[in-house]
Coordinates of C-alpha atoms and ligand atoms in Angstrom, one line a residue:
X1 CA -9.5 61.0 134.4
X2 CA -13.3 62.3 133.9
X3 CA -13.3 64.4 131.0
X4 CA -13.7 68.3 132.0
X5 CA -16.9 70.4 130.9
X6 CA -14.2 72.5 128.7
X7 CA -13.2 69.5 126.6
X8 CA -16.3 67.6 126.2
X9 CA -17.1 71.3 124.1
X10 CA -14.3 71.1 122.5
X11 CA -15.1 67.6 120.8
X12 CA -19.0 68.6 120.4
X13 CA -17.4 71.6 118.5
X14 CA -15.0 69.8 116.6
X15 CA -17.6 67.5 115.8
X16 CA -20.0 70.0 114.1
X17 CA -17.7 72.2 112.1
X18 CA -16.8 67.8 110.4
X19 CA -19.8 67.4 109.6
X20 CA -20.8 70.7 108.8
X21 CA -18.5 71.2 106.0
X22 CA -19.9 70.7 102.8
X23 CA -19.0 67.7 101.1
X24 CA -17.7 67.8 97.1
X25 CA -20.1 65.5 94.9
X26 CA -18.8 61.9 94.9
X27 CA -17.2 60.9 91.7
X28 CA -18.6 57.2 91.5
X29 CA -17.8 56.6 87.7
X30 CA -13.9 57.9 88.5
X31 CA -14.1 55.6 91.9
X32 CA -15.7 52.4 90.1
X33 CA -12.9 52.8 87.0
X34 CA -9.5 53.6 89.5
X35 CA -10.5 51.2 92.2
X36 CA -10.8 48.6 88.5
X37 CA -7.4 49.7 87.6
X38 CA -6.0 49.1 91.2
X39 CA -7.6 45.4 90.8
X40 CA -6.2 44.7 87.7
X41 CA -2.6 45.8 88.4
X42 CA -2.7 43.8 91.4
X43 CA -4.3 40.7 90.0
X44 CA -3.2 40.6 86.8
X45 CA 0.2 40.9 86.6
X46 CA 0.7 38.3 89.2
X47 CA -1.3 35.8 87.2
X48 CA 0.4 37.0 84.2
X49 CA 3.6 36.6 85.5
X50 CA 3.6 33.4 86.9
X51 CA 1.9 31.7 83.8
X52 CA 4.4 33.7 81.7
X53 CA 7.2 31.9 83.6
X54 CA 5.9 28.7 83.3
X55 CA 5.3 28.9 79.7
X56 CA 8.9 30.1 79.1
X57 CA 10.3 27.2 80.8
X58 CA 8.0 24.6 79.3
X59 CA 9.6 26.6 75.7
X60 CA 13.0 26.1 77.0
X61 CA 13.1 22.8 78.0
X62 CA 11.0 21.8 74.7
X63 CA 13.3 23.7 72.6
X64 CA 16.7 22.4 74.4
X65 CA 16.1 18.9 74.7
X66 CA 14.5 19.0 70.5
X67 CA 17.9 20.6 69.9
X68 CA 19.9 18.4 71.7
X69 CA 18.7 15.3 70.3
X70 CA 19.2 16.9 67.3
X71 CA 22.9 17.8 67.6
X72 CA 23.1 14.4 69.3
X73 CA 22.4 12.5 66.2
X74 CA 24.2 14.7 63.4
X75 CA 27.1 13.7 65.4
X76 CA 26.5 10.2 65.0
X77 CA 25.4 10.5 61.7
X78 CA 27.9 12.8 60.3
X79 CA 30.5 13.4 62.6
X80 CA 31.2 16.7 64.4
X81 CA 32.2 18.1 60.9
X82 CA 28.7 17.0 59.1
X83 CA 26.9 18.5 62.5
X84 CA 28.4 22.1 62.3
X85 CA 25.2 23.1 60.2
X86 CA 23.0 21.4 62.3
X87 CA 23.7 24.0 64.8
X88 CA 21.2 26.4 64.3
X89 CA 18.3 26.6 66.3
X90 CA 16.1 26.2 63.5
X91 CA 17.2 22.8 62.7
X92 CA 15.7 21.5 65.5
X93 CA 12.2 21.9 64.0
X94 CA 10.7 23.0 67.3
X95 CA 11.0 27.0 67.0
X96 CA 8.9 27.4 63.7
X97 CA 6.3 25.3 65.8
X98 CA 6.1 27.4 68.5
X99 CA 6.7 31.0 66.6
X100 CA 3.6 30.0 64.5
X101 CA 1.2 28.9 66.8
X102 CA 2.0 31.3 70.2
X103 CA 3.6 34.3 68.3
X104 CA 6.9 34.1 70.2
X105 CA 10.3 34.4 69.4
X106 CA 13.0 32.2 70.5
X107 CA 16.5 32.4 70.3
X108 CA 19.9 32.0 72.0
X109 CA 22.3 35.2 73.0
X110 CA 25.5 35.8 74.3
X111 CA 28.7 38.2 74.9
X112 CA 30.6 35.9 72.5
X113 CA 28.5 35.0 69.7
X114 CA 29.8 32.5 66.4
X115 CA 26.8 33.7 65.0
X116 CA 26.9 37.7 65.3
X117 CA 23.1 37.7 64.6
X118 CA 22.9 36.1 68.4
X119 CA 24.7 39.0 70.1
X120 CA 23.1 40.5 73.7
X121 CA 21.0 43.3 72.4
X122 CA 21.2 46.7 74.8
X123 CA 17.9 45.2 76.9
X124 CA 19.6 42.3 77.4
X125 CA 22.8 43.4 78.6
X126 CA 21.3 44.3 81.9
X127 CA 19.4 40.5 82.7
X128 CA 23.3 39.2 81.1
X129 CA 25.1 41.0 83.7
X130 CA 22.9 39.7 86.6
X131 CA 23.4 36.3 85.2
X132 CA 27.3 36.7 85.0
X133 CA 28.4 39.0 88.2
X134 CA 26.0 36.5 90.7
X135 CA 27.0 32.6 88.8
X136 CA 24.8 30.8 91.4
X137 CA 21.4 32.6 90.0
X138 CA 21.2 30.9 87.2
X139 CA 17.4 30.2 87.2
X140 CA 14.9 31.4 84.6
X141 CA 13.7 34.8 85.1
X142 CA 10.3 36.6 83.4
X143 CA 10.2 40.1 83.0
X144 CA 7.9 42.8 81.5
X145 CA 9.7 43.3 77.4
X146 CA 7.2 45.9 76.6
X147 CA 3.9 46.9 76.2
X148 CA 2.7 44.2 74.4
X149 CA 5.2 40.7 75.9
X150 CA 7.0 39.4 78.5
X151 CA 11.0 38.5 78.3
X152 CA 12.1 35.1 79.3
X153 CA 15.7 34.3 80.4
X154 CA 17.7 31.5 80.9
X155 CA 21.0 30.5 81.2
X156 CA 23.1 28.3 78.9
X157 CA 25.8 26.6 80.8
X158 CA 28.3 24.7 78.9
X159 CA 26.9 21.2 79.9
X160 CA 29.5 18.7 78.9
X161 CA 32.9 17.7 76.7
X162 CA 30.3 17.3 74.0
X163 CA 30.3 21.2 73.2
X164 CA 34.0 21.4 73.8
X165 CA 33.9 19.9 70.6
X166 CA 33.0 23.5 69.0
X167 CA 34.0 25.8 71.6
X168 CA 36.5 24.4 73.3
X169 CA 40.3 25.4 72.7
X170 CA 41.1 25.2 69.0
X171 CA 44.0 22.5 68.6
X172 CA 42.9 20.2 71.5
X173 CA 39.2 20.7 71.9
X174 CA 38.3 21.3 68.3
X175 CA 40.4 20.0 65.5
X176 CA 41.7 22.7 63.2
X177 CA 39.9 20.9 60.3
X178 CA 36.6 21.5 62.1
X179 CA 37.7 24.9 63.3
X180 CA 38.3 25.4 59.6
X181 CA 35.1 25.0 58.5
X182 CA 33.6 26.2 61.4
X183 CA 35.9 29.6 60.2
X184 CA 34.4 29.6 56.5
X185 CA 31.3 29.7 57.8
X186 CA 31.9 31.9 60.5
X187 CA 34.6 34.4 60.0
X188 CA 34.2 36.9 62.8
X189 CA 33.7 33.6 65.5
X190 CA 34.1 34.3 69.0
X191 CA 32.8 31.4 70.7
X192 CA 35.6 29.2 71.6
X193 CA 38.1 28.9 74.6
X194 CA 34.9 27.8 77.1
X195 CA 35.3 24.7 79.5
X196 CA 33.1 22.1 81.0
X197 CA 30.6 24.8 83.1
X198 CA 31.5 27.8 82.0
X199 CA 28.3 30.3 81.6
X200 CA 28.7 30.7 77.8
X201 CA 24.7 32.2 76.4
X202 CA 21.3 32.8 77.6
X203 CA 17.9 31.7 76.1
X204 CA 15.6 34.6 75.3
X205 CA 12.4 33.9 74.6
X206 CA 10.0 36.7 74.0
X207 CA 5.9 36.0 74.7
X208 CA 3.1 38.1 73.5
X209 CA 1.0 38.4 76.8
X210 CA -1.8 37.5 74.5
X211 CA -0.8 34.0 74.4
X212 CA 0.0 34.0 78.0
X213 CA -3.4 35.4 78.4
X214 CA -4.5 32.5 76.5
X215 CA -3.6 30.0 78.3
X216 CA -5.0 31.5 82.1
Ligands
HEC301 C1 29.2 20.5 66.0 C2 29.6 21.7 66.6 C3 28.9 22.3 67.8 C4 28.7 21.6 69.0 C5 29.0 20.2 69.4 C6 28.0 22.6 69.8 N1 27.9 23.8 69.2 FE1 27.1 25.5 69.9 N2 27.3 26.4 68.1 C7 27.8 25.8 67.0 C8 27.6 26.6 65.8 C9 28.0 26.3 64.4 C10 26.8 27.7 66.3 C11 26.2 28.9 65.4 C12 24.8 28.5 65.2 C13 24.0 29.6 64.5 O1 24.4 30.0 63.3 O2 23.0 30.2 65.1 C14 26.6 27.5 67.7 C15 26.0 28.4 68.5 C16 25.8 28.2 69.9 C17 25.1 29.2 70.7 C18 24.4 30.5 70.3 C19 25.3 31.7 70.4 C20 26.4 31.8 69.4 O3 27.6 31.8 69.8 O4 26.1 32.0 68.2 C21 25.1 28.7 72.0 C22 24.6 29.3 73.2 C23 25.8 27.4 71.9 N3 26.2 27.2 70.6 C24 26.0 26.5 73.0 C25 26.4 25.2 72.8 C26 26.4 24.3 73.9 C27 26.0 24.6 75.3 C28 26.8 23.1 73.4 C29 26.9 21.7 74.1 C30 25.6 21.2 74.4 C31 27.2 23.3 72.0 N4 26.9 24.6 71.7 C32 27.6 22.4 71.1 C33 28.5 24.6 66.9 C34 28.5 23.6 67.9

């Protein structure tokens, strides 16, 4: 179709009053800073993430296998009795190490904790349930924690007879001498009753971005 005199006026006109109307001043400095913002959320947190993630599971699996050896050789040292106080994170030597030199925080929660200073805060509850309602998601996860760090999560599985030992069924599982002791030092304990795979605590380690800056 050839285009009619009528509408070729109709664009010319159209044409004019665009370009005719005044323009407001460009605001390069606002341009320059949001178009900077837009690059760095886009950029940034990506990067930040993804390093984030891999420094939490490099802290996890440092910290695990540091605690399991640990464990490991109280019990052949001392029995599952002499190895009760062996159970605290700290006794593996590695999280003082890391708190010190990276500024994070490492520790172990769950809905059942022996020791009630391990108990799911409010923020955790949330990654917890995800963890519990969906069993075969049991990856590490990184997540914004606040302003400041990131929040990695992993779960704790019970791995083998070895920690039926303590938190198995008291009677069969765990002597009542050991539970015993385990009662004196721990008199509000909930965390026995598990078996071989059951989800029983989550890892949370908490990373200033600063040190995950650090190591971009
Ligand atoms: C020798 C006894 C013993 C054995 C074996 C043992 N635990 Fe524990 N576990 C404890 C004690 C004691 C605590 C409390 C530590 C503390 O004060 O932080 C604990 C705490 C925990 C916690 C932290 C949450 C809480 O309840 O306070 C998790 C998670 C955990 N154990 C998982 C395991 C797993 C998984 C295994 C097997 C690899 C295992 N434990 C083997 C005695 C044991």
């Amino acid at each position: 179709m050839r285009p009619t005199k009528n509408t070729l006026i109709l664009v010319f006109g159209f044409l004019c009053i665009y370009s005719c109307t005044p323009k407001k001043p460009v605001d390069r400095e606002g341009f320059r800073q949001e178009k900077a913002a837009r690059e760095l959320k886009r950029i940034v947190p990506a990067d930040l993430m993804l390093k984030g993630e891999e420094l939490g599971e490099e802290i996890v699996s440092a910290t695990a296998s540091a605690y399991l050896n640990t464990l490991k050789r109280a019990i052949v040292e001392n029995g599952i009795s002499g190895a009760i106080d062996f159970c605290q994170l700290s006794a593996s030597g590695i999280t003082a190490g890391l708190q010190d030199s990276l500024g994070v925080t490492i520790s172990r929660v769950t809905d059942k904790p022996r020791n009630p200073a391990n108990v799911l805060s409010e923020s955790d509850k949330a990654i917890w349930e995800a963890y519990a309602y969906v069993p075969e998601n049991l990856d590490g996860q990184i997540q914004e924690y606040n302003a400041e760090s990131l929040i990695y999560t992993k779960p704790i599985t019970i791995g083998s007879t070895l920690c039926l030992n303590c938190h198995g069924q008291v009677g069969s599982d765990i002597t009542p001498e050991n539970y015993s002791l385990i009662k004196s030092r721990y008199p509000n304990d909930e965390a026995v009753n598990y078996e071989v795979g059951n989800f029983r605590g989550m890892w949370r380690i908490i990373i200033p971005k600063k040190a995950v800056v650090s190591k971009l």
